[in-house]
Amino acid sequence: MNVEEPWCIKDRKLDSELKKLDIWLDFKRGSRFPCPECGKPNCSAYDTREKVLRHINYFQYPTYLHIRTPRVMCSNCGILQIRVPWARGLSHFTLRMEAMILELAQKMPVLQVANLLGEEDKKLWRVIHHYVDEARSKEDFSDVFVIGVDETSRKKGHNYITLAVDFEDSKVIFVCEGKDSSTITSLSEDLQNHNGDPSNIKSVCCDMSPSFISGISTELPKAEITFDKFHVMQAMNEAVDEVRKEEQKKIRN
Ligand SMILES: [Zn+2]
């Protein structure tokens, strides 16, 4: 757990009935802390509050850290709660627990992760949104030149979403709701918000959707459109089937 000065473990209790482990953390009397806002060192504790964080399981038991967390008096910023080394800001979870949530959320639905960990899914979504937003804000699309665009639905035939993939990086770079031409407008805006340029896009692979074709010709003016093989073959197979059915009818008559 990396408990370092001025912190110390004050108490621990393994409750086999409630199936949980509680650990109480405290700081040494007279300790001084940097201001969480301006970084001014050696601020003295003003008062304390208990902060409870869910940690990863030990011995298969959910573990909770009860941290006696000081507020410090900073001459520049006033009275502020310090940042504890095990968590970020106002999170209910420790950093190690958040890392586990992110790891599991890549492998199973979030509701399933919530059931597995015995937590509300909305708390997990808050963690996921925080790190996804942070990672996305750092994305740089200045060297995106060749993309693929396709739509999919969450339920069969309902709730369409459109995805764009950077083919050179094999990476999804954009997702939004819908499948009309406005999705390409949103994609173009998102490229610009991340250091990209819609006129850098030289080639787009998509299905034969008139909405995509019209959106691409307006929003990505330098892009050549390639219809992907899967959709071309699908359209061809449908056409061949039609002809076959017609011929069968003629033979029967
Ligand atoms: Zn300060």
CSV table of C-alpha atoms and ligand atoms in Angstrom, one decimal:
chain,number,residue,atom,x,y,z
A,1,MET,CA,0.0,0.0,0.0
A,2,ASN,CA,3.1,2.3,0.1
A,3,VAL,CA,2.4,3.8,3.5
A,4,GLU,CA,5.2,6.4,3.8
A,5,GLU,CA,6.0,9.2,6.3
A,6,PRO,CA,4.1,11.1,7.6
A,7,TRP,CA,1.4,8.4,7.2
A,8,CYS,CA,1.1,5.3,9.4
A,9,ILE,CA,-1.4,2.4,9.8
A,10,LYS,CA,-3.2,3.0,13.0
A,11,ASP,CA,-5.5,0.0,13.1
A,12,ARG,CA,-7.0,-2.9,11.0
A,13,LYS,CA,-9.9,-5.1,11.4
A,14,LEU,CA,-10.9,-8.2,9.4
A,15,ASP,CA,-14.6,-8.7,9.8
A,16,SER,CA,-15.4,-12.3,8.8
A,17,GLU,CA,-19.2,-11.8,9.3
A,18,LEU,CA,-19.5,-8.7,7.2
A,19,LYS,CA,-16.7,-10.1,4.9
A,20,LYS,CA,-14.6,-6.9,4.8
A,21,LEU,CA,-11.3,-5.6,5.9
A,22,ASP,CA,-11.0,-2.1,7.3
A,23,ILE,CA,-7.7,-0.2,7.6
A,24,TRP,CA,-7.4,3.0,9.5
A,25,LEU,CA,-4.6,5.4,8.4
A,26,ASP,CA,-3.4,8.4,10.3
A,27,PHE,CA,-0.6,11.0,10.1
A,28,LYS,CA,2.0,11.7,12.7
A,29,ARG,CA,1.2,14.6,15.1
A,30,GLY,CA,2.7,17.9,14.0
A,31,SER,CA,3.1,16.8,10.3
A,32,ARG,CA,3.0,19.5,7.7
A,33,PHE,CA,1.7,19.1,4.1
A,34,PRO,CA,1.9,21.0,0.8
A,35,CYS,CA,-1.1,23.1,-0.2
A,36,PRO,CA,-3.2,21.1,-2.7
A,37,GLU,CA,-3.9,24.3,-4.7
A,38,CYS,CA,-0.6,26.3,-5.0
A,39,GLY,CA,1.9,23.7,-3.7
A,40,LYS,CA,3.2,25.9,-0.9
A,41,PRO,CA,5.1,23.5,1.4
A,42,ASN,CA,4.9,23.0,5.2
A,43,CYS,CA,1.3,24.0,5.8
A,44,SER,CA,0.0,23.0,9.2
A,45,ALA,CA,-3.2,20.9,9.7
A,46,TYR,CA,-6.2,23.0,10.5
A,47,ASP,CA,-8.7,20.2,11.3
A,48,THR,CA,-9.3,16.6,10.1
A,49,ARG,CA,-12.1,14.6,8.4
A,50,GLU,CA,-12.4,10.9,7.8
A,51,LYS,CA,-12.2,9.9,4.2
A,52,VAL,CA,-13.3,6.4,3.3
A,53,LEU,CA,-11.9,4.8,0.1
A,54,ARG,CA,-12.7,1.4,-1.4
A,55,HIS,CA,-9.5,-0.4,-2.1
A,56,ILE,CA,-8.8,-3.7,-4.0
A,57,ASN,CA,-9.8,-6.9,-2.2
A,58,TYR,CA,-7.4,-8.5,0.3
A,59,PHE,CA,-8.1,-12.2,1.2
A,60,GLN,CA,-11.1,-11.9,-1.2
A,61,TYR,CA,-12.6,-9.3,1.1
A,62,PRO,CA,-13.5,-5.8,0.0
A,63,THR,CA,-11.1,-3.5,1.8
A,64,TYR,CA,-11.8,0.1,3.0
A,65,LEU,CA,-9.2,2.7,3.9
A,66,HIS,CA,-10.4,5.1,6.6
A,67,ILE,CA,-8.0,8.0,6.2
A,68,ARG,CA,-7.8,10.7,8.9
A,69,THR,CA,-7.5,13.5,6.3
A,70,PRO,CA,-6.3,16.9,7.3
A,71,ARG,CA,-7.4,20.3,5.9
A,72,VAL,CA,-4.5,22.7,5.8
A,73,MET,CA,-4.4,26.4,6.3
A,74,CYS,CA,-2.5,28.0,3.4
A,75,SER,CA,-1.7,31.7,3.6
A,76,ASN,CA,-2.4,32.0,-0.2
A,77,CYS,CA,-5.4,29.8,-0.6
A,78,GLY,CA,-7.2,29.4,2.7
A,79,ILE,CA,-8.4,26.2,4.2
A,80,LEU,CA,-8.3,23.2,1.9
A,81,GLN,CA,-8.4,19.4,2.1
A,82,ILE,CA,-5.0,17.9,1.2
A,83,ARG,CA,-4.6,15.2,-1.5
A,84,VAL,CA,-4.0,11.8,0.0
A,85,PRO,CA,-1.4,9.6,-1.8
A,86,TRP,CA,-3.8,6.8,-2.5
A,87,ALA,CA,-6.6,8.5,-4.4
A,88,ARG,CA,-7.3,11.4,-6.8
A,89,GLY,CA,-9.6,14.2,-5.8
A,90,LEU,CA,-13.1,13.3,-4.8
A,91,SER,CA,-13.0,9.6,-5.9
A,92,HIS,CA,-14.6,6.9,-3.7
A,93,PHE,CA,-11.9,4.5,-4.8
A,94,THR,CA,-8.1,4.2,-4.4
A,95,LEU,CA,-5.9,4.6,-7.5
A,96,ARG,CA,-5.3,0.8,-7.5
A,97,MET,CA,-9.0,0.1,-7.3
A,98,GLU,CA,-9.6,2.5,-10.2
A,99,ALA,CA,-6.9,0.7,-12.2
A,100,MET,CA,-8.7,-2.5,-11.6
A,101,ILE,CA,-12.1,-1.0,-12.6
A,102,LEU,CA,-10.5,0.2,-15.9
A,103,GLU,CA,-8.9,-3.2,-16.6
A,104,LEU,CA,-12.1,-5.1,-16.0
A,105,ALA,CA,-14.3,-2.7,-17.9
A,106,GLN,CA,-12.3,-3.5,-21.0
A,107,LYS,CA,-13.2,-7.1,-20.7
A,108,MET,CA,-16.9,-7.2,-19.6
A,109,PRO,CA,-19.9,-4.9,-19.4
A,110,VAL,CA,-19.7,-2.3,-16.7
A,111,LEU,CA,-22.9,-3.6,-14.9
A,112,GLN,CA,-21.1,-7.0,-14.6
A,113,VAL,CA,-18.0,-5.3,-13.2
A,114,ALA,CA,-20.3,-3.5,-10.7
A,115,ASN,CA,-21.9,-6.8,-9.6
A,116,LEU,CA,-18.5,-8.5,-9.3
A,117,LEU,CA,-17.1,-5.7,-7.1
A,118,GLY,CA,-20.3,-5.0,-5.2
A,119,GLU,CA,-20.4,-1.4,-6.2
A,120,GLU,CA,-23.0,0.8,-8.0
A,121,ASP,CA,-22.4,0.9,-11.7
A,122,LYS,CA,-22.9,4.7,-11.8
A,123,LYS,CA,-19.8,5.1,-9.5
A,124,LEU,CA,-17.8,3.0,-11.9
A,125,TRP,CA,-19.0,5.0,-14.9
A,126,ARG,CA,-17.8,8.2,-13.1
A,127,VAL,CA,-14.3,6.7,-13.0
A,128,ILE,CA,-14.4,5.5,-16.6
A,129,HIS,CA,-15.6,8.8,-17.9
A,130,HIS,CA,-12.9,10.6,-16.0
A,131,TYR,CA,-10.0,8.6,-17.5
A,132,VAL,CA,-11.6,8.3,-21.0
A,133,ASP,CA,-12.1,12.1,-21.1
A,134,GLU,CA,-8.5,12.7,-19.9
A,135,ALA,CA,-7.1,10.3,-22.5
A,136,ARG,CA,-9.2,11.8,-25.3
A,137,SER,CA,-8.2,15.3,-24.4
A,138,LYS,CA,-4.6,14.3,-25.1
A,139,GLU,CA,-5.4,12.8,-28.5
A,140,ASP,CA,-3.5,14.2,-31.5
A,141,PHE,CA,-5.1,13.6,-34.9
A,142,SER,CA,-2.6,15.7,-36.9
A,143,ASP,CA,-1.3,12.6,-38.7
A,144,VAL,CA,-4.6,10.9,-39.5
A,145,PHE,CA,-5.0,10.5,-43.2
A,146,VAL,CA,-6.9,7.3,-44.0
A,147,ILE,CA,-10.0,6.4,-42.1
A,148,GLY,CA,-12.9,3.9,-42.1
A,149,VAL,CA,-16.4,4.9,-41.1
A,150,ASP,CA,-19.2,2.4,-40.3
A,151,GLU,CA,-22.4,2.2,-38.3
A,152,THR,CA,-23.5,-0.4,-35.8
A,153,SER,CA,-26.5,-0.8,-33.5
A,154,ARG,CA,-26.7,-1.5,-29.8
A,155,LYS,CA,-29.9,-3.4,-30.2
A,156,LYS,CA,-30.9,-5.1,-33.4
A,157,GLY,CA,-32.0,-2.3,-35.7
A,158,HIS,CA,-32.1,0.3,-32.9
A,159,ASN,CA,-29.8,3.0,-31.3
A,160,TYR,CA,-27.3,3.4,-34.1
A,161,ILE,CA,-23.8,4.6,-33.4
A,162,THR,CA,-21.2,5.6,-36.0
A,163,LEU,CA,-17.5,4.8,-35.5
A,164,ALA,CA,-14.4,6.1,-37.3
A,165,VAL,CA,-11.2,4.2,-37.3
A,166,ASP,CA,-7.7,5.4,-38.1
A,167,PHE,CA,-6.5,2.6,-40.4
A,168,GLU,CA,-2.8,3.4,-40.0
A,169,ASP,CA,-3.0,3.0,-36.2
A,170,SER,CA,-5.8,0.4,-36.2
A,171,LYS,CA,-7.6,2.5,-33.6
A,172,VAL,CA,-11.1,3.8,-33.1
A,173,ILE,CA,-10.7,7.6,-33.0
A,174,PHE,CA,-14.4,8.7,-32.9
A,175,VAL,CA,-17.8,7.4,-31.8
A,176,CYS,CA,-21.1,9.2,-31.9
A,177,GLU,CA,-24.8,8.4,-31.9
A,178,GLY,CA,-26.8,8.2,-35.1
A,179,LYS,CA,-25.9,7.2,-38.7
A,180,ASP,CA,-26.9,10.3,-40.8
A,181,SER,CA,-24.6,12.8,-42.5
A,182,SER,CA,-24.4,14.9,-39.3
A,183,THR,CA,-22.2,12.2,-37.8
A,184,ILE,CA,-19.5,13.1,-40.4
A,185,THR,CA,-19.9,16.8,-39.4
A,186,SER,CA,-19.3,15.8,-35.7
A,187,LEU,CA,-16.3,13.7,-36.8
A,188,SER,CA,-14.9,16.7,-38.7
A,189,GLU,CA,-15.3,18.9,-35.7
A,190,ASP,CA,-13.7,16.3,-33.4
A,191,LEU,CA,-10.7,16.1,-35.8
A,192,GLN,CA,-10.2,19.9,-35.5
A,193,ASN,CA,-10.6,19.8,-31.8
A,194,HIS,CA,-7.7,17.4,-31.6
A,195,ASN,CA,-5.2,19.1,-33.8
A,196,GLY,CA,-6.4,17.4,-37.0
A,197,ASP,CA,-7.5,18.9,-40.3
A,198,PRO,CA,-10.5,17.5,-42.2
A,199,SER,CA,-8.7,18.3,-45.5
A,200,ASN,CA,-5.8,16.0,-44.4
A,201,ILE,CA,-8.1,13.0,-44.9
A,202,LYS,CA,-7.2,11.5,-48.3
A,203,SER,CA,-9.2,8.3,-48.2
A,204,VAL,CA,-12.3,7.1,-46.5
A,205,CYS,CA,-13.6,3.5,-46.6
A,206,CYS,CA,-17.3,3.1,-45.8
A,207,ASP,CA,-20.5,1.3,-46.8
A,208,MET,CA,-22.7,2.6,-49.6
A,209,SER,CA,-24.9,4.7,-47.3
A,210,PRO,CA,-26.0,7.9,-49.1
A,211,SER,CA,-25.8,9.8,-45.7
A,212,PHE,CA,-22.1,8.9,-45.3
A,213,ILE,CA,-21.3,9.7,-49.0
A,214,SER,CA,-23.0,13.1,-48.7
A,215,GLY,CA,-21.4,13.9,-45.3
A,216,ILE,CA,-17.9,12.9,-46.5
A,217,SER,CA,-18.1,15.0,-49.8
A,218,THR,CA,-19.1,18.1,-47.7
A,219,GLU,CA,-17.0,17.7,-44.6
A,220,LEU,CA,-13.9,15.8,-45.9
A,221,PRO,CA,-13.4,17.6,-49.2
A,222,LYS,CA,-10.1,15.9,-50.2
A,223,ALA,CA,-11.2,12.4,-49.4
A,224,GLU,CA,-11.6,9.7,-52.0
A,225,ILE,CA,-14.3,7.2,-51.0
A,226,THR,CA,-13.7,3.4,-51.2
A,227,PHE,CA,-16.6,1.1,-50.6
A,228,ASP,CA,-15.5,-1.8,-48.4
A,229,LYS,CA,-15.4,-5.3,-49.9
A,230,PHE,CA,-17.8,-6.7,-47.3
A,231,HIS,CA,-20.6,-4.3,-48.2
A,232,VAL,CA,-20.0,-4.7,-52.0
A,233,MET,CA,-20.1,-8.5,-51.7
A,234,GLN,CA,-23.2,-8.3,-49.6
A,235,ALA,CA,-25.0,-6.1,-52.2
A,236,MET,CA,-23.8,-8.4,-55.0
A,237,ASN,CA,-25.0,-11.6,-53.2
A,238,GLU,CA,-28.4,-9.9,-52.6
A,239,ALA,CA,-28.6,-9.1,-56.3
A,240,VAL,CA,-27.6,-12.6,-57.4
A,241,ASP,CA,-30.3,-14.0,-55.0
A,242,GLU,CA,-32.9,-11.8,-56.6
A,243,VAL,CA,-32.0,-13.0,-60.1
A,244,ARG,CA,-32.0,-16.6,-58.9
A,245,LYS,CA,-35.5,-16.2,-57.4
A,246,GLU,CA,-36.8,-14.6,-60.6
A,247,GLU,CA,-35.3,-17.5,-62.7
A,248,GLN,CA,-36.9,-20.1,-60.4
A,249,LYS,CA,-40.3,-18.4,-60.9
A,250,LYS,CA,-39.8,-18.5,-64.7
A,251,ILE,CA,-38.8,-22.2,-64.7
A,252,ARG,CA,-41.8,-23.1,-62.5
A,253,ASN,CA,-44.2,-21.2,-64.8
B,1,ZN,ZN,-2.1,27.5,-1.4
